Every structure is written in structure tokens, then in C-alpha cells.
Amino acid sequence: MLIEITHDPIDPDAVRRSVGGSHDGAVLLFLGTVRNHNDGRTVDGMEYEAYEEMASEVLRAIAEEAATALGTDRVAVVHRIGSLAVGEVSVAIAVSSPHRAQAYDASRYAIEEIKKRLPVWKREHYTDGERSWVRGQTPRPVEEKANMSEPPSDGRPGSAGAERGKGGMA
Amino acid sequence: MLIEITHDPIDPDAVRRSVGGSHDGAVLLFLGTVRNHNDGRTVDGMEYEAYEEMASEVLRAIAEEAATALGTDRVAVVHRIGSLAVGEVSVAIAVSSPHRAQAYDASRYAIEEIKKRLPVWKREHYTDGERSWVRGQTPRPVEEKANMSEPPSDGRPGSAGAERGKGGMA
Amino acid sequence: MRVQTRFFAFYRDLLGSTELTVDLPDGATVGDLVSSLRGRGRPFDGLPVAPAVAVNRTYRGLEAHLTDGDEVAFIPPVAGG
Amino acid sequence: MRVQTRFFAFYRDLLGSTELTVDLPDGATVGDLVSSLRGRGRPFDGLPVAPAVAVNRTYRGLEAHLTDGDEVAFIPPVAGG
């Protein structure tokens, strides 16, 4: 599994090509990209920061949970940090599986968990020179370890009392 | 919108790059690929056939309905016909939108409708030399034209009395 | 009137042909066309009683009326993707 | 005992520092650490009463007990993706 927190630009095609294979009938690639607008303001860039040592571990845990939902080990999750321009890719998630339903579920699971749990923050740069931290979700400790074996169910870390993000990426 | 029934190999990266842009925070690429197995039999290729004149029109209708669900015109749908080897891409669907929920919904909508309505058939080639048509779904006429304006709702063509496909692509 | 029928995939294999011109009484429906074909006996009686049909590239029910020159395609269960 | 705290993003901006070594009585919890920091007054009282915290890179609640040498990270609401 390709799992990475990187300072370098993401190559979406390479991430996609890291999954797939002759057993699989469905490949799904999700890209999160920096938008030029948020909450009615014009954005000209985004600065991503991570608690890197922890983010690597959390990203691996998310990928492994997604693989369980997927039923295959064909999962790739790469998150970029640093300064990104509008249009650049901040996160790429690729999965493949024999059937498409599992691919859609696992892909969606991975991006939702990233937004709930990954210790990453981002600051928008507006065209007027101002900057502000994008409001996010408050991660919560896993209440019961038993939940770990049921990725797609409720009760995930961060699912209780999560704040709605005001915006940022899609 | 890139909408195509093609006899040539599909370039997934080109399909993906045909969507996206600075307004969008989410890009989703779905690929259907030929699996090496189905119902316990080993498959070494797939032969796709279309009612081409009609398939082009239906594919355009599906793309336009997906665009309505998506809220943007960044939709690409390409379906290949002819003889495909295991691992080759039979269908590519790319969408992009400001927010990810719409991208996942529109992508899924497009592939489900393709499987319900697109006049395309496929014949599996097994390693023992046998061939057989993959069982599919029986498309139905649109009962009420009013349904056309509500792509993600029920009552879509083919949703009533559809036969479960026994296999084939994911 | 005269309509042009087309057969794909499994139906083409069944009938051994891709197209057939069929004469029908004025006012005939898709259902009448299906009955007329099935009435020819083998191999046409291998067509379903209620197949999916597209008239001029739009899916239509058995009750749809046909017009001279229509293209009527017999659509086996589809399996794209 | 002594723990190493780390502050990210908005919390780092608030405190003007990324790390701080804090001495605590044995048996102290995450909650005790938060109270101790907030008790220092400005700017520390700008930290939430119940912030998200990771101990040695795992999210833990305020009731979790700390051990000498622990790395305790204060995690503002996350916004990856």
C-alpha cells in the first residue's frame, strides 16, 4: 500500500497506477484540489501543516481500515503538505477491487476519515493578503477498541461531536 | 463534455484531465476494467458490442443527467467497444465539482445508469475456449418524461424489474 | 407500412441476422411486430414475448405505435461498463 | 514527572511556541496538564478547556493518565483533505 505524507507535488497518475490489477474490475481515484474560492472569498493558495509523525500513523490506520472495507489491499493514500497553489492536488486516494460498490465505499471512507482524524491543518491565503486557518473537525479518542474492526459503521473516532468544517477542500 | 463510444484504447489520464479546474475541490475518476475471473471461471478477454448510434445518444443523456446531479458541466464518460484483454479499461468516468459529495454521487449515478440503459453487450472469453454473453439488465422505457429532471431519484429507466447481472465488470 | 428491425448480441446470434425489413398493417404497435416475428416459428420464437425495444433509438413499450420507416431495435439485456 | 507538549497550527500561533516541557505531579492526567497550562494565564488561557490531545501520537481523553517522558500534542480541529 502506498501511504505517504509528502512535501512534494502529487502525481495522480502514479497514485492510480499503484492500484489495480487483473483481479479487479473497478478502480477509483479521488483527488482533493485547492479551490479558488471559499465562503465567498477569493483564495489564491493554501498552506498545509501536519503533525507529521502522527499523521503518517493515522494515514496508515485509515488506509488499513479502508482496505478492510474494500476487501483488497489495493489502496493508496497520499497527502501533501506545504504551500499549494489553486488547482494543485492536496490529497489523492486510489482503490481497486473486483466490484465497484466496495471501491466507492472505501474511497469515501478514506476521505471522510482523513477529514475527521488526520492531524493536518490548512490556512487559506486570500487575494487581499489575509490568511486564516480553515475551521475543521475536532478529533475524538476511540472510545472502544472494538470499533476498530468495523470501519464503515458509526462510532468512528471523530464522529461524535465533530464540528462542521466551514469550508476548505471539497 | 467528453462523451464517446470508442473502438480505441482509453487513456484514463486524458479522461481525468478533461475535467477539473480552479473552481473545483474534488475530482473523481472511475475506471471499469476487465477482470480475469467471473463466477469461478477464468476469463482471458472480453468482447464488447454496441448499438453505436443509440449508445452515443444514451451516453450523452446519462452524462447530462450526471452533470445535473453534479452541479457542474465537468463530466467525461468514455466507453470502449471491441476486443479487450484482461486489465484493459472498458469505461472511464471523470467528474469534478466544488464539493466531494456531488462528485461521488454523480460518478456513481453515471456508472449505474450505464449498466441499466446503455445498449452495450459483452461476451466473456474463457481460457477453455468457450464464450458467453454476460447476463445484463433489461432496459425499460421512461414511463413519465417528468422523471428526466430528477436524475438521482428512483423510477429511472431500467430501475423497475431490472435483472441482476450475473457478473461481468464490477 | 414497412419498418427496419435490428438485432444485437444474443438476438443476432439467435436469428443469424442483424437486420430484417418487416411489413406491417398501418397502426401496428411494437407488440404487433413482436407477435408477427415470433409467429414465423423457429428461430424467431426464441425472441422473448416482451423484449426491450428501441424505436428510432429510444426505448419504447410494446404499446407504442409504429410508423413507416421506423428503425426498431431488439435490445437484449444490456451489460455495459 | 516531566512531559513534552507540542502545539500546532492555531495553538502554535496563539502561544507563539511549538514545544514546552512541563513538570507535573505523578499520576497527573491530560486534564491536569490542560488545567496547569491554562492556569498560567495569558496566552495559555486561550487554550480550550477540553482540547483534542494526542499522547504519544494517539488521541486520548482528558481522563488519560500521563507518564514521565510522554509527548502530549494539542490538536486544533483538523482540516486535512
Coordinates of C-alpha atoms in Angstrom, one line a residue, chain B residues 5-152:
Chain B
I5 CA -18.1 5.4 -27.7
T6 CA -14.7 4.4 -29.0
H7 CA -13.0 1.4 -30.6
D8 CA -9.6 2.6 -29.4
P9 CA -7.9 2.1 -26.0
I10 CA -9.0 4.6 -23.4
D11 CA -6.4 6.9 -21.9
P12 CA -7.5 7.3 -18.3
D13 CA -5.3 10.2 -17.5
A14 CA -6.6 12.1 -20.5
V15 CA -10.2 11.5 -19.4
R16 CA -9.3 12.7 -15.9
R17 CA -7.6 15.8 -17.2
S18 CA -10.6 16.7 -19.2
V19 CA -12.4 17.7 -16.0
G20 CA -11.2 19.8 -13.0
G21 CA -10.4 23.4 -12.8
S22 CA -9.8 26.1 -10.3
H23 CA -13.4 26.2 -9.1
D24 CA -13.4 22.5 -8.1
G25 CA -12.1 20.9 -4.9
A26 CA -12.9 17.3 -5.8
V27 CA -12.1 15.2 -8.9
L28 CA -13.2 11.6 -9.2
L29 CA -12.1 9.1 -11.8
F30 CA -13.8 5.7 -12.1
L31 CA -12.4 3.0 -14.4
G32 CA -14.1 -0.3 -15.2
T33 CA -11.5 -2.9 -16.2
V34 CA -11.7 -6.4 -17.5
R35 CA -11.3 -8.9 -14.7
N36 CA -9.6 -12.3 -15.1
H37 CA -12.3 -14.2 -13.3
N38 CA -16.1 -14.3 -13.1
D39 CA -18.4 -16.8 -11.4
G40 CA -15.5 -19.0 -10.7
R41 CA -14.3 -19.2 -14.3
T42 CA -11.0 -17.9 -15.6
V43 CA -11.5 -15.1 -18.2
D44 CA -8.9 -14.1 -20.7
G45 CA -10.7 -11.4 -22.6
M46 CA -14.0 -9.6 -23.2
E47 CA -15.7 -8.6 -26.4
Y48 CA -17.9 -5.5 -26.3
E49 CA -20.6 -4.7 -28.8
A50 CA -22.8 -1.7 -29.0
Y51 CA -25.8 -0.3 -30.9
E52 CA -23.5 2.5 -31.6
E53 CA -25.8 5.2 -32.9
M54 CA -28.1 4.8 -30.0
A55 CA -25.3 4.2 -27.4
S56 CA -23.8 7.6 -28.2
E57 CA -27.2 9.3 -27.6
V58 CA -27.8 7.4 -24.3
L59 CA -24.3 8.1 -23.1
R60 CA -24.9 11.8 -23.7
A61 CA -28.2 11.7 -21.8
I62 CA -26.5 9.9 -18.9
A63 CA -23.7 12.5 -18.8
E64 CA -26.1 15.3 -18.8
E65 CA -28.2 13.8 -16.0
A66 CA -24.9 13.3 -14.1
A67 CA -24.0 16.9 -14.7
T68 CA -27.3 18.0 -13.2
A69 CA -26.6 15.9 -10.1
L70 CA -23.1 17.3 -10.0
G71 CA -24.0 20.9 -10.4
T72 CA -21.1 21.4 -12.9
D73 CA -20.5 20.6 -16.6
R74 CA -17.2 18.9 -15.7
V75 CA -18.2 15.4 -16.8
A76 CA -16.4 12.9 -19.1
V77 CA -17.7 9.5 -20.0
V78 CA -16.0 7.2 -22.4
H79 CA -17.0 3.6 -23.2
R80 CA -14.8 1.3 -25.3
I81 CA -16.1 -1.5 -27.6
G82 CA -14.3 -4.2 -29.4
S83 CA -12.0 -6.9 -28.0
L84 CA -10.4 -6.1 -24.7
A85 CA -7.7 -8.1 -22.8
V86 CA -7.7 -8.6 -19.0
G87 CA -6.8 -5.4 -17.3
E88 CA -7.9 -3.1 -20.1
V89 CA -10.2 -0.2 -19.4
S90 CA -13.7 -0.6 -20.8
V91 CA -15.3 2.5 -19.3
A92 CA -13.9 5.7 -17.8
I93 CA -15.9 8.3 -15.9
A94 CA -14.4 11.5 -14.7
V95 CA -16.3 14.3 -12.8
S96 CA -15.2 17.3 -10.8
S97 CA -17.1 19.7 -8.5
P98 CA -16.5 22.2 -5.8
H99 CA -17.5 19.6 -3.1
R100 CA -16.8 15.9 -3.0
A101 CA -20.3 14.6 -2.1
Q102 CA -21.7 15.7 -5.5
A103 CA -18.7 14.1 -7.3
Y104 CA -19.2 10.7 -5.6
D105 CA -23.0 10.8 -6.3
A106 CA -22.6 11.9 -10.0
S107 CA -19.9 9.3 -10.7
R108 CA -21.9 6.5 -9.1
Y109 CA -25.0 7.7 -10.9
A110 CA -23.3 7.5 -14.3
I111 CA -21.9 4.0 -13.9
E112 CA -25.2 2.6 -12.6
E113 CA -27.1 4.2 -15.5
I114 CA -24.6 2.9 -18.0
K115 CA -25.3 -0.6 -16.7
K116 CA -29.1 -0.1 -16.8
R117 CA -29.6 1.7 -20.1
L118 CA -26.5 1.8 -22.4
P119 CA -27.1 -0.5 -25.4
V120 CA -23.9 -2.4 -25.0
W121 CA -23.3 -6.1 -24.6
K122 CA -20.3 -8.2 -23.7
R123 CA -19.1 -11.7 -24.3
E124 CA -16.6 -13.3 -22.0
H125 CA -13.9 -15.4 -23.4
Y126 CA -12.8 -18.2 -21.1
T127 CA -9.5 -19.9 -21.0
D128 CA -11.1 -23.2 -22.1
G129 CA -12.1 -21.5 -25.4
E130 CA -15.8 -21.1 -24.5
R131 CA -17.5 -17.8 -24.9
S132 CA -20.7 -16.5 -23.4
W133 CA -22.8 -13.3 -23.3
V134 CA -22.7 -11.7 -19.8
R135 CA -26.2 -11.6 -18.4
G136 CA -27.3 -8.0 -18.0
Q137 CA -30.3 -5.8 -17.1
T138 CA -33.4 -5.2 -19.2
P139 CA -33.7 -1.5 -20.0
R140 CA -37.2 -0.1 -19.7
P141 CA -38.9 2.9 -21.4
V142 CA -39.1 6.1 -19.4
E143 CA -42.6 5.9 -18.1
E144 CA -43.0 9.6 -17.4
K145 CA -41.0 12.3 -19.0
A146 CA -41.1 14.2 -15.7
N147 CA -38.6 11.8 -14.3
M148 CA -36.0 13.1 -16.6
S149 CA -35.5 16.2 -14.4
E150 CA -34.7 14.1 -11.3
P151 CA -31.7 12.0 -12.1
P152 CA -30.8 10.7 -8.6

